Amino acid sequence: MDFDESAEEAAFRKEARGWLETYAGSDEARGVTRVPGEDEAAFVERARPWQALLAEHGWAGIAWPAAYGGRGGTAAEAAIFREEALRFGLPTGAFAVGVQMAGPTIIAHGTDEQKERYLAPLLQGDEVWCQLFSEPGAGSDLAGVSTRAVRDGDEWVVNGQKVWTSGAHYSDFGILLARTDPDAPKHKGITYFLIDMRQPGVEIRPLRQITGASHFSEVFLTDARVPHDAVLGEVHGGWGVAMTTLANERAFMGGHSSGPTLDDLLALARDCGASSDPLVRQGLAAAWSRKQIMGYIGMRVRTATSHGRPPGPEASVMKLMAAWNMKANAELALAIEGAHGMLAGPGAPEQGRWQQHFLSAPSIRIAGGSDEIQRNVMGERVLGLPPDPRVDKTVPFRDLPRG
């Protein structure tokens, strides 16, 4: 593991910090300040100018090839920029599904025509993307998707239901997994599509969450149409394409944070007059320790990418710990606030920012691969434990029992 940045990475950090110092006070940057409890669609709309500014100056797709509007940099440099942006309180995740998941997958598996059509508006924030993977009967077992796509001339007709789709109600396009060969084993009969979300046959029902927001939606697909030239990768070969998306999602989820920082937690303790409380100090020390551990895990991820290796189980460890850390910090914040921690909205300390953080923390344990999935990865690939029995891997999908 490299504990120090290379000379190139140190120079990159200096350049990124200099640019952010110049533009952190701009109108575009002020637009991406999150308001607790704010409607997600409204925030994305306000974030479009900032995303366009990032794209204009080459910071929107740092690890993307320059030919597609990126910077041609490394994943380590992208992580450095996110760290620096966070120092200025600037989130970089408003268009994450597109920039961090759909875009890299299109670059890896798309045709020249698909790259020409989709990548530029995606990177600039002109077109928003969502991920249509999870279903009521297929979440952690993603290969169990039962949404069907049937070829009809130059188009595919899609029927089925998706759920837990982030940002579906304001997205323009979706990355979609659908079963195209039910006679094949479940991992081999799936195709990866790029679907227009603004067409008839796509019904979106936002799900109200405990935070009061509707970040997720149910999506019902009824005879929705996808042109054949919007198939990404090979027909029936969508599982391998999906792995590219999931690897990028996991790395992003583990290394990304747009919520309150440890410094914010310390400031809250001081403002509430709790910084000398022995239990609070113990909690703050634990929070500091988690931050250091996550920093070292992040170094392992960054070292791997700097040396041209895909992140291994350390990405799963990072994602698991990020979810744990968010929950623990939010619980500590409400304990610091005391009775005021029971308030919400403008009447709560910091306009209820920590209450929102507390209520949204459980979702991070599920999104991007649940805690149980991450522990399975660590058990098999780090501890060398025998894998779960998978008797359904060679059975035709249509013969599998389903609920």
Coordinates of C-alpha atoms in Angstrom, one line a residue:
M1 CA 0.0 0.0 0.0
D2 CA 1.3 3.5 -0.9
F3 CA 1.0 5.8 2.1
D4 CA 2.1 8.8 0.2
E5 CA 0.8 10.3 -3.0
S6 CA 3.0 10.2 -6.1
A7 CA 4.5 13.5 -7.3
E8 CA 1.9 13.5 -10.1
E9 CA -1.0 13.0 -7.6
A10 CA 0.3 15.7 -5.3
A11 CA 0.5 18.1 -8.3
F12 CA -3.0 17.1 -9.3
R13 CA -4.3 17.8 -5.8
K14 CA -2.7 21.2 -5.9
E15 CA -4.2 22.0 -9.2
A16 CA -7.7 20.8 -8.1
R17 CA -7.6 22.8 -4.9
G18 CA -6.5 25.9 -6.8
W19 CA -9.4 25.5 -9.2
L20 CA -11.9 24.9 -6.4
E21 CA -10.6 28.0 -4.5
T22 CA -11.4 30.0 -7.7
Y23 CA -14.8 28.7 -8.3
A24 CA -16.2 27.8 -4.9
G25 CA -17.8 31.2 -4.5
S26 CA -19.4 31.2 -8.0
D27 CA -23.1 31.2 -8.6
E28 CA -22.8 27.7 -9.9
A29 CA -21.2 26.4 -6.7
R30 CA -23.7 28.1 -4.5
G31 CA -26.4 26.2 -6.3
V32 CA -25.2 22.8 -5.1
T33 CA -25.5 23.6 -1.4
R34 CA -27.9 20.9 -0.1
V35 CA -31.0 22.0 1.9
P36 CA -32.1 19.4 4.4
G37 CA -35.3 17.7 3.3
E38 CA -35.2 19.4 -0.1
D39 CA -36.9 17.7 -3.1
E40 CA -34.3 15.7 -5.0
A41 CA -35.5 16.8 -8.4
A42 CA -35.2 20.4 -7.4
F43 CA -31.7 19.9 -6.2
V44 CA -30.6 18.2 -9.4
E45 CA -32.1 21.1 -11.4
R46 CA -30.1 23.6 -9.4
A47 CA -27.0 21.4 -9.8
R48 CA -27.0 21.4 -13.6
P49 CA -25.0 24.7 -14.0
W50 CA -22.3 23.4 -11.6
Q51 CA -22.1 20.1 -13.5
A52 CA -21.8 22.0 -16.8
L53 CA -19.0 24.1 -15.3
L54 CA -17.2 21.0 -14.1
A55 CA -17.5 19.5 -17.6
E56 CA -16.3 22.7 -19.3
H57 CA -13.1 22.7 -17.2
G58 CA -12.5 19.0 -17.5
W59 CA -13.4 18.0 -13.9
A60 CA -16.7 16.2 -14.5
G61 CA -15.2 13.0 -15.8
I62 CA -11.7 12.9 -14.5
A63 CA -11.1 9.2 -15.2
W64 CA -12.9 9.3 -18.5
P65 CA -10.9 9.3 -21.7
A66 CA -10.3 12.8 -23.2
A67 CA -11.9 11.6 -26.4
Y68 CA -15.3 11.5 -24.6
G69 CA -15.0 14.8 -22.7
G70 CA -13.0 13.5 -19.8
R71 CA -9.6 14.4 -18.4
G72 CA -7.9 11.1 -19.2
G73 CA -6.8 10.8 -15.5
T74 CA -6.9 8.0 -13.0
A75 CA -9.4 6.7 -10.5
A76 CA -7.0 7.9 -7.8
E77 CA -7.2 11.5 -9.2
A78 CA -10.9 11.3 -9.3
A79 CA -10.9 10.4 -5.7
I80 CA -8.6 13.2 -4.9
F81 CA -10.9 15.7 -6.6
R82 CA -13.9 14.4 -4.6
E83 CA -11.9 14.8 -1.3
E84 CA -11.0 18.4 -2.2
A85 CA -14.5 19.2 -3.3
L86 CA -15.7 18.0 0.0
R87 CA -13.3 20.3 1.8
F88 CA -15.2 23.2 0.2
G89 CA -18.6 21.6 1.0
L90 CA -19.3 20.9 -2.7
P91 CA -21.0 17.5 -3.4
T92 CA -20.1 15.7 -6.6
G93 CA -22.7 13.1 -6.7
A94 CA -25.8 14.8 -8.1
F95 CA -25.3 13.0 -11.5
A96 CA -23.5 10.0 -10.1
V97 CA -25.7 7.3 -11.8
G98 CA -24.8 8.7 -15.1
V99 CA -21.2 9.9 -14.7
Q100 CA -20.0 7.1 -12.3
M101 CA -22.0 4.1 -13.5
A102 CA -23.7 4.5 -16.9
G103 CA -21.0 6.5 -18.6
P104 CA -18.0 4.2 -17.7
T105 CA -20.2 1.2 -18.8
I106 CA -21.0 2.8 -22.1
I107 CA -17.3 3.6 -22.6
A108 CA -16.3 0.0 -21.9
H109 CA -19.0 -1.8 -23.9
G110 CA -20.7 0.7 -26.2
T111 CA -20.5 1.1 -29.9
D112 CA -19.1 4.3 -31.4
E113 CA -22.6 5.5 -32.2
Q114 CA -23.8 4.9 -28.6
K115 CA -20.8 6.8 -27.2
E116 CA -21.4 9.7 -29.6
R117 CA -25.1 9.9 -28.7
Y118 CA -25.1 9.5 -24.9
L119 CA -21.8 10.5 -23.3
A120 CA -21.6 14.3 -23.9
P121 CA -25.1 15.2 -22.6
L122 CA -24.6 12.8 -19.7
L123 CA -21.3 14.3 -18.6
Q124 CA -22.7 17.9 -18.9
G125 CA -25.8 17.2 -16.8
D126 CA -28.1 17.8 -19.8
E127 CA -29.5 14.3 -19.5
V128 CA -30.1 12.5 -16.2
W129 CA -29.8 8.7 -15.8
C130 CA -31.2 6.1 -13.4
Q131 CA -30.5 2.5 -12.8
L132 CA -33.2 -0.1 -13.5
F133 CA -31.7 -3.2 -11.9
S134 CA -33.5 -4.1 -8.7
E135 CA -36.9 -5.8 -8.8
P136 CA -39.4 -6.9 -6.1
G137 CA -38.0 -10.5 -6.4
A138 CA -34.4 -9.7 -7.4
G139 CA -32.3 -7.3 -5.4
S140 CA -29.3 -8.9 -3.8
D141 CA -29.8 -11.8 -6.2
L142 CA -29.6 -9.5 -9.2
A143 CA -29.4 -12.4 -11.7
G144 CA -32.9 -13.3 -10.8
V145 CA -34.4 -10.4 -12.8
S146 CA -37.7 -11.4 -14.4
T147 CA -38.5 -8.3 -16.4
R148 CA -38.9 -9.6 -20.0
A149 CA -37.7 -8.0 -23.3
V150 CA -38.9 -9.6 -26.5
R151 CA -37.5 -8.8 -29.9
D152 CA -40.0 -7.1 -32.4
G153 CA -38.2 -6.2 -35.6
D154 CA -35.7 -3.4 -34.9
E155 CA -37.1 -2.9 -31.4
W156 CA -37.4 -4.7 -28.1
V157 CA -40.7 -4.7 -26.1
V158 CA -40.2 -4.6 -22.4
N159 CA -42.6 -5.7 -19.6
G160 CA -41.9 -5.9 -15.9
Q161 CA -41.4 -4.0 -12.7
K162 CA -38.4 -2.4 -11.1
V163 CA -38.1 -0.9 -7.6
W164 CA -35.7 1.1 -5.5
T165 CA -34.8 3.2 -8.6
S166 CA -33.0 6.3 -7.5
G167 CA -34.1 9.5 -9.3
A168 CA -36.4 7.7 -11.7
H169 CA -39.0 10.5 -11.7
Y170 CA -36.6 13.1 -13.1
S171 CA -34.4 10.9 -15.3
D172 CA -34.2 11.0 -19.0
F173 CA -32.6 7.6 -19.6
G174 CA -32.2 4.4 -17.7
I175 CA -29.7 1.5 -17.7
L176 CA -32.0 -1.6 -17.8
L177 CA -31.4 -5.3 -17.2
A178 CA -34.1 -7.5 -18.7
R179 CA -34.4 -11.2 -19.4
T180 CA -34.2 -12.1 -23.1
D181 CA -33.7 -15.8 -22.9
P182 CA -35.6 -17.6 -20.1
D183 CA -34.3 -21.0 -21.4
A184 CA -30.8 -20.1 -20.5
P185 CA -29.4 -20.2 -16.9
K186 CA -30.2 -17.1 -15.0
H187 CA -26.8 -15.4 -15.5
K188 CA -26.7 -16.0 -19.2
G189 CA -30.1 -14.9 -20.5
I190 CA -30.0 -11.2 -19.6
T191 CA -29.5 -8.3 -21.9
Y192 CA -28.4 -4.7 -20.9
F193 CA -30.5 -1.9 -22.5
L194 CA -30.4 1.9 -22.6
I195 CA -34.0 2.9 -22.3
D196 CA -35.8 6.3 -22.8
M197 CA -37.6 7.1 -19.6
R198 CA -39.8 9.7 -21.2
Q199 CA -41.8 7.3 -23.4
P200 CA -45.3 5.8 -23.1
G201 CA -45.3 2.5 -21.2
V202 CA -42.9 3.8 -18.5
E203 CA -44.9 4.5 -15.3
I204 CA -43.0 5.9 -12.3
R205 CA -44.5 5.8 -8.8
P206 CA -42.2 7.6 -6.3
L207 CA -41.9 5.9 -2.9
R208 CA -42.1 8.2 0.1
Q209 CA -39.3 7.4 2.5
I210 CA -38.9 7.9 6.2
T211 CA -37.0 11.2 5.5
G212 CA -40.1 12.6 3.8
A213 CA -38.3 12.6 0.4
S214 CA -39.0 10.4 -2.5
H215 CA -35.5 9.5 -3.6
F216 CA -36.6 6.0 -4.8
S217 CA -39.4 4.9 -7.1
E218 CA -41.2 1.9 -8.4
V219 CA -41.0 1.7 -12.2
F220 CA -43.6 -0.2 -14.2
L221 CA -42.7 -1.1 -17.8
T222 CA -45.7 -2.0 -20.0
D223 CA -44.9 -2.6 -23.6
A224 CA -42.1 0.0 -23.4
R225 CA -40.0 0.1 -26.5
V226 CA -36.2 0.1 -26.9
P227 CA -34.5 0.2 -30.3
H228 CA -32.1 -2.6 -31.0
D229 CA -29.3 -0.1 -31.4
A230 CA -29.7 0.7 -27.7
V231 CA -28.6 -2.8 -26.6
L232 CA -25.3 -2.3 -24.7
G233 CA -23.0 -5.2 -25.3
E234 CA -24.1 -8.6 -26.7
V235 CA -27.7 -9.8 -26.6
H236 CA -28.0 -12.3 -23.7
G237 CA -24.6 -11.0 -22.5
G238 CA -25.9 -8.4 -20.1
W239 CA -24.5 -10.0 -16.9
G240 CA -20.9 -9.2 -17.8
V241 CA -21.9 -5.6 -18.7
A242 CA -23.7 -5.2 -15.4
M243 CA -20.6 -6.3 -13.5
T244 CA -18.8 -3.2 -15.0
T245 CA -21.6 -1.0 -13.7
L246 CA -21.7 -2.6 -10.2
A247 CA -17.9 -2.4 -9.8
N248 CA -18.1 1.3 -10.5
E249 CA -21.1 1.8 -8.3
R250 CA -19.4 0.0 -5.3
A251 CA -16.2 2.0 -5.6
F252 CA -18.2 5.2 -5.8
M253 CA -20.5 4.3 -2.9
G254 CA -17.5 3.4 -0.6
G255 CA -15.4 6.4 -1.5
H256 CA -18.1 9.1 -1.8
S257 CA -19.6 11.2 0.9
S258 CA -21.8 14.3 0.5
G259 CA -23.0 14.3 4.1
P260 CA -21.7 16.1 7.2
T261 CA -18.0 15.6 8.1
L262 CA -16.2 14.8 11.3
D263 CA -15.4 18.6 11.5
D264 CA -19.2 19.2 11.4
L265 CA -19.7 16.7 14.2
L266 CA -17.0 18.5 16.3
A267 CA -18.6 21.9 15.6
L268 CA -22.0 20.5 16.7
A269 CA -20.6 19.3 20.0
R270 CA -19.1 22.7 20.7
D271 CA -22.2 24.6 19.7
C272 CA -24.3 22.3 22.0
G273 CA -21.9 22.7 24.9
A274 CA -21.2 19.0 24.9
S275 CA -17.6 18.8 23.9
S276 CA -16.5 18.2 27.5
D277 CA -19.0 15.4 28.1
P278 CA -17.0 12.2 28.7
L279 CA -19.4 10.0 26.7
V280 CA -19.5 12.5 23.8
R281 CA -15.7 12.7 23.8
Q282 CA -15.6 8.9 23.7
G283 CA -18.0 8.9 20.7
L284 CA -15.9 11.6 18.9
A285 CA -12.8 9.6 19.5
A286 CA -14.4 6.6 17.9
A287 CA -15.6 8.7 15.0
W288 CA -12.0 9.9 14.5
S289 CA -10.7 6.3 14.6
R290 CA -13.2 5.2 12.0
K291 CA -12.2 8.1 9.8
Q292 CA -8.5 7.1 10.0
I293 CA -9.3 3.4 9.3
M294 CA -11.4 4.4 6.3
G295 CA -8.6 6.6 5.1
Y296 CA -6.2 3.7 5.1
I297 CA -8.7 1.5 3.3
G298 CA -9.1 4.2 0.8
M299 CA -5.3 4.2 0.3
R300 CA -5.5 0.5 -0.5
V301 CA -8.2 1.1 -3.1
R302 CA -6.2 4.0 -4.5
T303 CA -3.0 2.1 -4.6
A304 CA -4.7 -0.7 -6.6
T305 CA -6.1 1.7 -9.1
S306 CA -2.8 3.6 -9.4
H307 CA -1.0 0.4 -10.2
G308 CA -3.6 -0.5 -12.8
R309 CA -5.4 -3.2 -10.8
P310 CA -9.1 -3.2 -10.2
P311 CA -10.0 -2.7 -6.5
G312 CA -10.6 -6.1 -4.9
P313 CA -12.4 -6.9 -1.6
E314 CA -11.1 -3.7 -0.1
A315 CA -13.9 -1.9 -2.1
S316 CA -16.4 -4.1 -0.3
V317 CA -14.8 -3.3 3.0
M318 CA -14.9 0.4 2.3
K319 CA -18.5 0.3 1.3
L320 CA -19.5 -1.7 4.4
M321 CA -17.6 0.6 6.7
A322 CA -18.9 3.8 5.1
A323 CA -22.5 2.7 5.8
W324 CA -21.5 1.8 9.4
N325 CA -19.7 5.1 9.9
M326 CA -22.7 7.2 8.6
K327 CA -25.0 5.4 11.0
A328 CA -22.7 5.8 14.0
N329 CA -22.0 9.5 13.4
A330 CA -25.7 10.3 12.9
E331 CA -26.6 8.5 16.2
L332 CA -23.8 10.4 18.0
A333 CA -25.0 13.7 16.6
L334 CA -28.6 13.2 17.9
A335 CA -27.2 12.2 21.3
I336 CA -25.2 15.5 21.3
E337 CA -28.3 17.5 20.5
G338 CA -30.1 15.9 23.4
A339 CA -33.8 16.6 23.5
H340 CA -33.5 18.9 20.5
G341 CA -32.6 15.7 18.5
M342 CA -36.3 14.8 18.6
L343 CA -37.1 17.9 16.5
A344 CA -37.2 18.0 12.7
G345 CA -37.2 20.7 10.0
P346 CA -36.3 24.3 10.5
G347 CA -36.9 24.1 14.3
A348 CA -34.2 21.5 14.8
P349 CA -30.5 22.4 15.2
E350 CA -28.8 23.1 11.8
Q351 CA -32.3 23.0 10.2
G352 CA -32.6 19.2 10.8
R353 CA -29.5 18.3 8.8
W354 CA -28.4 15.5 11.3
Q355 CA -32.0 14.2 11.6
Q356 CA -32.1 13.8 7.8
H357 CA -28.7 12.1 7.9
F358 CA -29.9 9.7 10.7
L359 CA -33.0 8.8 8.8
S360 CA -31.3 8.2 5.5
A361 CA -28.4 6.1 7.0
P362 CA -30.1 2.7 6.7
S363 CA -30.6 3.1 3.0
I364 CA -26.8 3.2 2.5
R365 CA -26.6 -0.3 4.0
I366 CA -28.7 -1.6 1.1
A367 CA -27.8 0.6 -1.9
G368 CA -25.0 -0.6 -4.1
G369 CA -25.0 -4.1 -2.6
S370 CA -26.3 -4.8 0.8
D371 CA -24.1 -5.4 3.9
E372 CA -24.8 -9.1 3.6
I373 CA -23.4 -9.1 0.0
Q374 CA -20.3 -7.2 1.0
R375 CA -19.7 -9.7 3.9
N376 CA -20.1 -12.6 1.5
V377 CA -17.4 -11.1 -0.8
M378 CA -15.1 -10.6 2.2
G379 CA -15.8 -14.1 3.5
E380 CA -15.0 -15.8 0.2
R381 CA -12.2 -13.6 -1.2
V382 CA -10.4 -12.5 2.0
L383 CA -11.0 -15.2 4.5
G384 CA -11.1 -18.0 1.9
L385 CA -14.4 -19.5 3.3
P386 CA -16.3 -21.9 1.0
P387 CA -18.9 -20.1 -1.1
D388 CA -22.7 -20.4 -0.7
P389 CA -24.1 -23.4 -2.6
R390 CA -25.4 -22.2 -5.9
V391 CA -27.4 -25.0 -7.3
D392 CA -29.4 -22.7 -9.6
K393 CA -26.4 -21.6 -11.8
T394 CA -26.9 -24.2 -14.5
V395 CA -30.7 -24.6 -14.4
P396 CA -32.8 -22.8 -17.1
F397 CA -34.3 -19.7 -15.6
R398 CA -37.9 -20.7 -16.5
D399 CA -37.5 -23.8 -14.3
L400 CA -36.4 -22.0 -11.2
P401 CA -38.9 -21.7 -8.4
R402 CA -39.9 -18.0 -7.8
G403 CA -42.1 -16.3 -5.3

